[in-house]
Tab-separated table of C-alpha atoms and ligand atoms in Angstrom:
chain	number	residue	atom	x	y	z
A	1	MET	CA	116.348	177.186	152.748
A	2	ASN	CA	116.895	180.352	154.359
A	3	GLN	CA	113.658	181.441	155.778
A	4	SER	CA	115.422	183.967	158.367
A	5	VAL	CA	114.282	187.680	157.826
A	6	ASP	CA	116.228	190.611	159.653
A	7	PHE	CA	114.394	190.850	162.331
A	8	ASP	CA	116.346	194.096	163.589
A	9	ALA	CA	116.727	195.854	160.286
A	10	ARG	CA	112.580	195.485	159.995
A	11	ARG	CA	111.938	197.274	163.391
A	12	ASP	CA	114.895	199.969	162.595
A	13	ALA	CA	113.635	200.821	159.718
A	14	HIS	CA	110.272	201.670	161.423
A	15	ARG	CA	111.760	203.431	164.512
A	16	GLY	CA	110.836	206.862	163.710
A	17	ARG	CA	108.496	206.914	161.143
A	18	HIS	CA	105.781	204.529	163.126
A	19	HIS	CA	102.818	206.047	161.031
A	20	THR	CA	104.634	204.940	157.337
A	21	PRO	CA	103.453	201.150	156.465
A	22	PRO	CA	106.453	199.358	155.372
A	23	PRO	CA	106.722	198.249	151.859
A	24	ALA	CA	104.404	195.648	151.008
A	25	ALA	CA	106.617	193.413	149.767
A	26	LYS	CA	108.352	192.819	152.865
A	27	LEU	CA	105.069	192.274	154.610
A	28	LEU	CA	104.648	189.207	152.032
A	29	THR	CA	108.436	188.555	152.871
A	30	CYS	CA	107.459	187.408	156.372
A	31	PRO	CA	107.882	183.423	156.820
A	32	VAL	CA	104.532	181.977	159.074
A	33	PRO	CA	104.745	180.140	161.250
A	34	VAL	CA	107.981	181.350	162.900
A	35	ALA	CA	109.294	181.011	166.088
A	36	TYR	CA	112.000	183.122	167.648
A	37	LYS	CA	115.783	181.808	168.260
A	38	PRO	CA	117.245	183.287	170.895
A	39	ALA	CA	120.268	185.757	170.677
A	40	VAL	CA	121.386	186.199	173.433
A	41	ALA	CA	121.994	182.268	174.990
A	42	ALA	CA	121.181	181.258	178.591
A	43	GLY	CA	122.898	182.382	181.589
A	44	SER	CA	125.163	185.058	179.008
A	45	GLY	CA	126.891	187.666	181.117
A	46	ASP	CA	125.994	190.281	177.908
A	47	PRO	CA	123.496	192.960	178.743
A	48	PRO	CA	121.336	193.029	175.656
A	49	ALA	CA	121.259	195.638	172.965
A	50	SER	CA	120.358	199.181	173.997
A	51	ALA	CA	117.513	200.849	172.089
A	52	ALA	CA	119.107	202.512	169.629
A	53	GLY	CA	120.953	200.718	166.570
A	54	ALA	CA	120.598	197.000	168.713
A	55	SER	CA	121.837	194.755	166.247
A	56	PRO	CA	121.198	191.292	168.892
A	57	GLY	CA	121.523	189.250	165.868
A	58	GLY	CA	118.498	187.200	166.611
A	59	GLU	CA	116.499	185.493	163.390
A	60	PHE	CA	113.104	183.705	162.909
A	61	LEU	CA	112.957	180.327	162.168
A	62	PRO	CA	110.034	177.866	161.360
A	63	ARG	CA	109.543	176.835	164.095
A	64	GLY	CA	109.573	173.161	163.182
A	65	GLU	CA	113.271	174.048	162.941
A	66	ALA	CA	112.725	175.165	166.211
A	67	ASP	CA	111.122	172.612	168.332
A	68	SER	CA	110.140	169.457	166.726
A	69	MET	CA	108.876	167.426	169.513
A	70	HIS	CA	106.064	170.117	170.433
A	71	TRP	CA	104.181	173.178	169.403
A	72	LEU	CA	104.255	175.686	171.109
A	73	PRO	CA	107.572	177.346	171.892
A	74	GLU	CA	108.881	176.111	175.137
A	75	GLY	CA	107.239	177.922	177.585
A	76	VAL	CA	109.416	180.011	180.299
A	77	SER	CA	106.706	181.566	182.318
A	78	THR	CA	105.975	180.162	185.940
A	79	TYR	CA	102.541	179.444	184.857
A	80	SER	CA	103.504	178.541	180.856
A	81	PRO	CA	103.371	174.794	181.769
A	82	SER	CA	99.851	174.972	183.492
A	83	ILE	CA	98.339	177.069	179.963
A	84	ASP	CA	100.088	174.225	178.127
A	85	THR	CA	97.880	171.927	179.765
A	86	MET	CA	95.188	173.523	179.020
A	87	PHE	CA	95.490	173.982	175.344
A	88	TYR	CA	96.085	170.361	174.536
A	89	VAL	CA	93.400	169.062	177.435
A	90	ILE	CA	91.075	171.620	175.171
A	91	LEU	CA	93.151	170.835	171.621
A	92	ALA	CA	92.079	166.689	172.887
A	93	VAL	CA	88.427	167.641	173.128
A	94	THR	CA	87.347	169.504	170.563
A	95	GLY	CA	89.885	167.662	168.181
A	96	VAL	CA	87.949	164.472	168.454
A	97	ALA	CA	84.588	166.260	168.454
A	98	PHE	CA	85.831	167.935	165.286
A	99	ILE	CA	86.853	164.345	163.724
A	100	VAL	CA	83.136	162.567	164.988
A	101	THR	CA	81.232	165.025	163.957
A	102	GLU	CA	83.414	165.865	160.524
A	103	ALA	CA	83.090	161.525	160.228
A	104	LEU	CA	79.774	161.768	160.613
A	105	LEU	CA	78.961	164.722	158.351
A	106	PHE	CA	80.378	162.608	155.350
A	107	TYR	CA	78.815	159.153	156.647
A	108	PHE	CA	74.861	160.234	156.369
A	109	ALA	CA	76.025	162.915	153.112
A	110	LEU	CA	77.124	159.406	151.210
A	111	ARG	CA	74.400	156.783	153.111
A	112	TYR	CA	71.286	159.052	152.528
A	113	ARG	CA	72.162	160.125	148.471
A	114	ALA	CA	70.243	160.412	145.977
A	115	ARG	CA	69.395	157.409	144.485
A	116	GLN	CA	67.542	156.229	142.421
A	117	GLY	CA	64.111	154.602	142.847
A	118	VAL	CA	64.925	155.448	146.297
A	119	ARG	CA	61.930	158.127	148.258
A	120	ALA	CA	63.140	160.595	150.111
A	121	THR	CA	61.077	160.292	153.875
A	122	TYR	CA	60.573	163.559	155.497
A	123	THR	CA	61.719	163.685	159.316
A	124	HIS	CA	61.051	166.615	161.598
A	125	GLY	CA	64.235	165.354	164.002
A	126	ASN	CA	64.475	163.822	166.875
A	127	SER	CA	64.037	165.341	170.256
A	128	ARG	CA	66.192	162.835	171.963
A	129	LEU	CA	69.038	162.844	169.976
A	130	GLU	CA	68.897	166.837	169.608
A	131	MET	CA	68.853	167.063	173.554
A	132	ILE	CA	72.137	164.976	173.809
A	133	TRP	CA	73.905	166.753	171.330
A	134	THR	CA	73.254	169.803	172.679
A	135	ILE	CA	73.422	168.636	176.510
A	136	VAL	CA	76.617	166.832	176.322
A	137	PRO	CA	78.863	169.808	174.491
A	138	ALA	CA	76.921	171.851	176.958
A	139	VAL	CA	78.120	170.298	180.119
A	140	MET	CA	82.151	169.194	178.660
A	141	LEU	CA	81.922	173.065	178.326
A	142	VAL	CA	80.632	173.428	181.915
A	143	LEU	CA	84.064	171.054	182.858
A	144	LEU	CA	86.350	172.991	180.787
A	145	GLY	CA	85.604	176.389	182.339
A	146	LEU	CA	85.631	175.091	185.993
A	147	SER	CA	88.513	172.964	185.399
A	148	SER	CA	90.257	175.706	184.316
A	149	ARG	CA	88.899	178.317	186.257
A	150	ARG	CA	92.322	178.091	188.781
A	151	VAL	CA	94.953	178.408	186.555
A	152	TRP	CA	92.665	181.605	184.902
A	153	GLY	CA	92.413	183.138	188.168
A	154	ASP	CA	95.888	182.364	189.398
A	155	ILE	CA	97.142	184.370	186.265
A	156	LYS	CA	94.047	187.137	185.261
A	157	GLY	CA	92.647	187.719	189.021
A	158	ARG	CA	95.622	188.529	190.939
A	159	ILE	CA	99.153	190.588	190.882
A	160	PRO	CA	101.332	189.159	193.069
A	161	PRO	CA	102.851	191.953	195.348
A	162	THR	CA	105.864	192.731	193.475
A	163	ASP	CA	108.065	195.990	193.430
A	164	GLN	CA	109.545	194.865	190.068
A	165	GLU	CA	107.043	197.482	187.455
A	166	VAL	CA	107.230	198.414	183.913
A	167	VAL	CA	104.429	200.906	182.190
A	168	ILE	CA	104.005	199.601	178.270
A	169	VAL	CA	102.262	202.106	175.782
A	170	ALA	CA	100.901	200.476	172.672
A	171	SER	CA	100.325	202.677	169.275
A	172	GLN	CA	100.543	202.180	166.036
A	173	PHE	CA	103.266	199.944	165.544
A	174	ASP	CA	105.268	200.443	168.135
A	175	TRP	CA	105.707	199.642	172.216
A	176	GLU	CA	107.038	202.371	174.374
A	177	ILE	CA	109.010	200.275	177.230
A	178	HIS	CA	108.629	202.567	180.619
A	179	TYR	CA	110.575	202.141	183.540
A	180	LYS	CA	110.989	204.447	186.894
A	181	GLY	CA	113.982	206.274	186.436
A	182	ALA	CA	116.088	207.150	189.449
A	183	ASP	CA	113.343	209.160	191.317
A	184	GLY	CA	111.415	205.457	191.366
A	185	GLN	CA	108.472	206.743	190.010
A	186	PHE	CA	106.497	206.786	186.529
A	187	ASP	CA	105.166	209.765	184.720
A	188	THR	CA	108.326	212.150	186.060
A	189	PRO	CA	111.381	213.604	183.356
A	190	ASP	CA	113.872	210.733	184.659
A	191	ASP	CA	111.528	207.886	183.653
A	192	VAL	CA	113.468	205.200	181.441
A	193	VAL	CA	111.518	205.070	177.660
A	194	ILE	CA	113.011	202.770	175.530
A	195	HIS	CA	111.529	201.394	172.234
A	196	ASN	CA	110.384	197.532	170.972
A	197	ASP	CA	113.309	196.587	173.569
A	198	MET	CA	111.964	194.865	176.709
A	199	SER	CA	114.259	193.681	179.768
A	200	LEU	CA	112.845	192.130	182.853
A	201	PRO	CA	114.560	190.043	185.749
A	202	VAL	CA	114.152	186.393	186.026
A	203	ASN	CA	112.656	184.898	188.906
A	204	LYS	CA	110.956	187.924	189.978
A	205	PRO	CA	107.293	188.983	189.604
A	206	VAL	CA	107.598	191.732	187.085
A	207	LYS	CA	103.506	194.500	187.025
A	208	ILE	CA	103.162	195.438	183.721
A	209	ARG	CA	100.731	197.957	183.142
A	210	LEU	CA	99.240	198.120	180.065
A	211	ARG	CA	98.232	201.156	177.593
A	212	SER	CA	97.600	202.579	174.323
A	213	LYS	CA	97.871	205.696	172.555
A	214	ASP	CA	95.565	205.092	169.362
A	215	VAL	CA	93.784	201.982	168.448
A	216	ILE	CA	93.562	198.124	170.397
A	217	HIS	CA	96.767	195.995	170.901
A	218	SER	CA	97.586	193.253	171.965
A	219	PHE	CA	100.749	192.269	173.758
A	220	PHE	CA	101.878	188.488	172.520
A	221	VAL	CA	104.995	187.229	174.090
A	222	PRO	CA	104.560	183.818	173.049
A	223	ALA	CA	107.258	182.480	175.396
A	224	PHE	CA	105.584	183.517	178.746
A	225	ARG	CA	101.698	182.635	177.472
A	226	LEU	CA	100.708	185.794	178.048
A	227	LYS	CA	98.515	187.600	175.921
A	228	GLN	CA	96.530	190.672	176.736
A	229	ASP	CA	95.047	193.781	175.413
A	230	ALA	CA	96.268	197.117	175.433
A	231	VAL	CA	93.098	199.494	174.968
A	232	PRO	CA	92.665	203.261	174.417
A	233	GLY	CA	91.758	204.594	177.758
A	234	LEU	CA	92.180	201.369	180.188
A	235	THR	CA	95.286	200.566	182.014
A	236	ILE	CA	95.266	197.218	182.375
A	237	ASP	CA	97.619	195.177	184.747
A	238	VAL	CA	99.072	191.949	183.638
A	239	TRP	CA	102.032	189.670	185.698
A	240	VAL	CA	104.516	187.176	184.621
A	241	GLU	CA	107.539	185.756	186.524
A	242	ALA	CA	110.030	184.042	183.744
A	243	THR	CA	112.067	181.428	184.563
A	244	LYS	CA	114.929	181.357	182.486
A	245	THR	CA	117.245	183.693	180.734
A	246	GLY	CA	117.342	184.694	176.929
A	247	THR	CA	115.226	186.406	174.534
A	248	TYR	CA	112.105	186.334	173.389
A	249	GLU	CA	109.643	187.991	171.231
A	250	ILE	CA	107.508	190.426	171.300
A	251	ALA	CA	104.173	190.437	168.871
A	252	CYS	CA	100.924	192.586	168.450
A	253	ALA	CA	98.428	189.948	168.670
A	254	GLU	CA	95.194	191.968	167.204
A	255	LEU	CA	95.131	193.129	164.061
A	256	CYS	CA	95.736	197.190	164.421
A	257	GLY	CA	95.901	198.780	160.700
A	258	PHE	CA	98.318	198.335	157.978
A	259	GLY	CA	101.298	197.596	160.301
A	260	HIS	CA	100.725	195.840	162.448
A	261	GLY	CA	102.070	192.770	161.182
A	262	THR	CA	106.084	194.746	162.027
A	263	MET	CA	105.112	195.485	165.267
A	264	ARG	CA	107.264	193.716	167.377
A	265	GLY	CA	109.595	193.767	169.908
A	266	GLN	CA	112.396	191.734	171.871
A	267	LEU	CA	112.272	190.723	175.152
A	268	THR	CA	115.533	189.915	177.369
A	269	VAL	CA	115.102	188.090	180.364
A	270	LEU	CA	118.381	188.730	182.482
A	271	GLU	CA	119.804	187.823	186.074
A	272	PRO	CA	119.346	189.582	188.538
A	273	ASP	CA	122.210	191.499	189.110
A	274	GLU	CA	122.847	192.071	185.424
A	275	PHE	CA	119.065	193.880	185.234
A	276	GLN	CA	119.451	196.272	187.634
A	277	LYS	CA	123.296	197.002	185.865
A	278	TRP	CA	121.657	197.515	182.351
A	279	LEU	CA	118.192	199.880	184.266
A	280	LYS	CA	121.281	201.936	186.056
A	281	GLU	CA	122.792	202.260	182.336
A	282	GLN	CA	119.644	203.408	180.955
A	283	GLU	CA	119.249	205.705	183.637
A	284	ALA	CA	122.246	207.456	182.949
A	285	ASN	CA	121.494	207.334	179.513
A	286	VAL	CA	117.919	209.687	179.974
A	287	VAL	CA	117.867	213.130	178.874
A	288	PRO	CA	114.803	214.891	181.199
A	289	ALA	CA	112.937	216.976	179.309
A	290	GLU	CA	113.297	220.293	180.325
A	291	ALA	CA	110.608	221.378	182.828
A	292	PRO	CA	107.296	223.611	181.491
A	293	PRO	CA	107.917	227.497	181.546
A	294	ALA	CA	106.396	228.527	184.588
B	301	CU	CU1	98.940	196.685	167.398
């Protein structure tokens, strides 16, 4: 059974005609759920393929084949273990509550079903029971909220000091990745701009500034456990520190139009010296925009 899709062909086909929806048949053939199998082996010395005509040969596999022991893809950011712990704790609490309430629902539906000769009694409810099933979930919700506050504050409430910055501009249906050019500043003619193909250094905090040109998108890197909306008119800062080299998937996690499902990119985590080498190569390729006439 071959469920892999030609990720690069899909992305390349989409590049340059962002407002044309892809053929419906292609959208329908996308297997779900999928996990991204890294095309670049961990620690590989190969630089990532550049944006133009990239063909790193990555392929999507059914999640079960990628990792049968865990439901989640391998976490490769400093905060992914904390997110996973929170996920499994919340899943356990809500899972038990779900099973208990559904079991009671079926039990009562069966136990008190209409039967001949049995007259229904009218009940107005039970205040004590209602208090219990309101207060217990409320207390559990507060406890879950309090226990996740530290992790949440660490991820969303601060940006660790770093000189590594990337600006990501989302649009239908494309991720535009901006790096400071040789002058070390954004919004200048020598900025490096790459579509749907991002590279980052490993073991180094990176500040990501998210923007959107049109509608709300959501920058989602499952392997980092990082998901953040990109909202038109706002610049939203997030950060990540990758812990393992390799190639990972970027997805849009906010339904943003007909081509939403094709709004994918790849993210390559490189050793710091390889990253610097790659960035220098990209800088050398930049054709500065002509200065506007005075
Ligand atoms: Cu989107």
